[in-house]
Amino acid sequence: VITTGPCAVVRHPSCSVNIAYCAGSVLCLIASEWWTWKCGMLETFTGKDFALLWATNAALIALAGIKGAALEDVARRREFTKACESSPECTRHRICPYIY
């Protein structure tokens, strides 16, 4: 069980970064100063479809990361129960400190 570095704060730091990336990419896509608005892409039917597909894809990737983290925790508990119980440094937060 790793309890140093980013894993000392959250058990799944890569999922945290992935969720932040997905949220950031969707925010950039719909931001009023971003190229999608400046070139008029989001004013077309095709552009709106692209934005919807992009946002849906980002949401599915984020949800898959959350579900994967939950499944990994079940496997970790099964394999490393004694190591985690005996170690006070075991990380409490799964993806986001003090939230989840």
mmCIF file of C-alpha atoms in Angstrom:
data_model
loop_
_atom_site.group_PDB
_atom_site.id
_atom_site.type_symbol
_atom_site.label_atom_id
_atom_site.label_comp_id
_atom_site.label_asym_id
_atom_site.label_seq_id
_atom_site.Cartn_x
_atom_site.Cartn_y
_atom_site.Cartn_z
ATOM 1 C CA VAL A 1 0.000 0.000 0.000
ATOM 2 C CA ILE A 2 1.534 3.311 -1.096
ATOM 3 C CA THR A 3 1.137 6.139 1.425
ATOM 4 C CA THR A 4 3.651 8.712 0.161
ATOM 5 C CA GLY A 5 3.578 11.397 -2.531
ATOM 6 C CA PRO A 6 0.200 12.210 -4.096
ATOM 7 C CA CYS A 7 -1.185 8.955 -2.673
ATOM 8 C CA ALA A 8 -0.759 10.383 0.826
ATOM 9 C CA VAL A 9 -3.562 12.844 0.034
ATOM 10 C CA VAL A 10 -5.905 10.743 -2.130
ATOM 11 C CA ARG A 11 -5.891 7.045 -3.019
ATOM 12 C CA HIS A 12 -6.446 7.660 -6.735
ATOM 13 C CA PRO A 13 -4.534 10.803 -7.792
ATOM 14 C CA SER A 14 -4.720 9.899 -11.483
ATOM 15 C CA CYS A 15 -8.534 9.848 -11.277
ATOM 16 C CA SER A 16 -8.474 13.274 -9.619
ATOM 17 C CA VAL A 17 -6.370 14.692 -12.438
ATOM 18 C CA ASN A 18 -8.532 12.982 -15.065
ATOM 19 C CA ILE A 19 -11.719 14.499 -13.636
ATOM 20 C CA ALA A 20 -10.098 17.938 -13.458
ATOM 21 C CA TYR A 21 -8.957 17.597 -17.085
ATOM 22 C CA CYS A 22 -12.439 16.559 -18.262
ATOM 23 C CA ALA A 23 -14.090 19.453 -16.420
ATOM 24 C CA GLY A 24 -11.493 21.899 -17.715
ATOM 25 C CA SER A 25 -11.806 20.751 -21.320
ATOM 26 C CA VAL A 26 -15.588 21.185 -21.237
ATOM 27 C CA LEU A 27 -15.242 24.622 -19.633
ATOM 28 C CA CYS A 28 -12.747 25.643 -22.318
ATOM 29 C CA LEU A 29 -15.080 24.362 -25.018
ATOM 30 C CA ILE A 30 -17.967 26.536 -23.849
ATOM 31 C CA ALA A 31 -15.988 29.578 -22.618
ATOM 32 C CA SER A 32 -17.004 32.756 -24.430
ATOM 33 C CA GLU A 33 -13.398 33.704 -25.255
ATOM 34 C CA TRP A 34 -12.466 30.269 -26.623
ATOM 35 C CA TRP A 35 -12.022 29.555 -30.333
ATOM 36 C CA THR A 36 -15.281 27.598 -30.533
ATOM 37 C CA TRP A 37 -17.233 30.830 -30.008
ATOM 38 C CA LYS A 38 -14.818 33.169 -31.769
ATOM 39 C CA CYS A 39 -14.958 31.244 -35.063
ATOM 40 C CA GLY A 40 -18.718 30.708 -34.809
ATOM 41 C CA MET A 41 -18.509 26.945 -34.474
ATOM 42 C CA LEU A 42 -21.041 26.746 -31.643
ATOM 43 C CA GLU A 43 -23.558 28.717 -33.690
ATOM 44 C CA THR A 44 -23.918 25.856 -36.181
ATOM 45 C CA PHE A 45 -25.840 22.611 -35.785
ATOM 46 C CA THR A 46 -22.690 20.568 -36.401
ATOM 47 C CA GLY A 47 -20.739 22.621 -33.877
ATOM 48 C CA LYS A 48 -23.407 22.126 -31.236
ATOM 49 C CA ASP A 49 -23.390 18.379 -31.926
ATOM 50 C CA PHE A 50 -19.600 18.358 -31.587
ATOM 51 C CA ALA A 51 -19.793 20.204 -28.267
ATOM 52 C CA LEU A 52 -22.474 17.832 -26.978
ATOM 53 C CA LEU A 53 -20.449 14.772 -27.987
ATOM 54 C CA TRP A 54 -17.307 16.252 -26.435
ATOM 55 C CA ALA A 55 -19.090 17.014 -23.155
ATOM 56 C CA THR A 56 -20.743 13.577 -23.098
ATOM 57 C CA ASN A 57 -17.416 11.882 -23.732
ATOM 58 C CA ALA A 58 -15.754 13.898 -20.949
ATOM 59 C CA ALA A 59 -18.570 13.026 -18.527
ATOM 60 C CA LEU A 60 -18.344 9.321 -19.373
ATOM 61 C CA ILE A 61 -14.572 9.330 -18.902
ATOM 62 C CA ALA A 62 -14.946 11.032 -15.517
ATOM 63 C CA LEU A 63 -17.674 8.602 -14.431
ATOM 64 C CA ALA A 64 -15.582 5.633 -15.562
ATOM 65 C CA GLY A 65 -12.711 6.935 -13.432
ATOM 66 C CA ILE A 66 -14.956 7.244 -10.388
ATOM 67 C CA LYS A 67 -16.400 3.753 -10.913
ATOM 68 C CA GLY A 68 -12.931 2.326 -11.522
ATOM 69 C CA ALA A 69 -11.663 3.886 -8.302
ATOM 70 C CA ALA A 70 -14.534 2.288 -6.371
ATOM 71 C CA LEU A 71 -13.801 -1.132 -7.895
ATOM 72 C CA GLU A 72 -10.106 -0.741 -7.171
ATOM 73 C CA ASP A 73 -10.875 0.084 -3.544
ATOM 74 C CA VAL A 74 -12.887 -3.129 -3.207
ATOM 75 C CA ALA A 75 -9.937 -5.116 -4.576
ATOM 76 C CA ARG A 76 -7.504 -3.207 -2.327
ATOM 77 C CA ARG A 77 -9.595 -3.949 0.749
ATOM 78 C CA ARG A 78 -9.734 -7.612 -0.194
ATOM 79 C CA GLU A 79 -5.979 -7.924 -0.793
ATOM 80 C CA PHE A 80 -4.474 -5.535 1.760
ATOM 81 C CA THR A 81 -6.879 -5.562 4.707
ATOM 82 C CA LYS A 82 -4.222 -6.230 7.372
ATOM 83 C CA ALA A 83 -1.718 -3.765 5.896
ATOM 84 C CA CYS A 84 -4.303 -0.985 5.834
ATOM 85 C CA GLU A 85 -5.686 -1.703 9.313
ATOM 86 C CA SER A 86 -2.230 -1.766 10.907
ATOM 87 C CA SER A 87 -1.062 1.412 9.182
ATOM 88 C CA PRO A 88 -2.350 4.738 10.576
ATOM 89 C CA GLU A 89 -1.129 6.463 7.393
ATOM 90 C CA CYS A 90 -3.759 4.740 5.263
ATOM 91 C CA THR A 91 -5.298 7.374 2.975
ATOM 92 C CA ARG A 92 -8.895 8.184 3.862
ATOM 93 C CA HIS A 93 -9.996 10.113 0.762
ATOM 94 C CA ARG A 94 -10.658 8.321 -2.509
ATOM 95 C CA ILE A 95 -10.535 11.057 -5.165
ATOM 96 C CA CYS A 96 -11.030 14.523 -3.676
ATOM 97 C CA PRO A 97 -9.799 15.441 -0.165
ATOM 98 C CA TYR A 98 -12.588 16.073 2.351
ATOM 99 C CA ILE A 99 -15.282 15.463 -0.299
ATOM 100 C CA TYR A 100 -14.985 11.906 -1.665
#
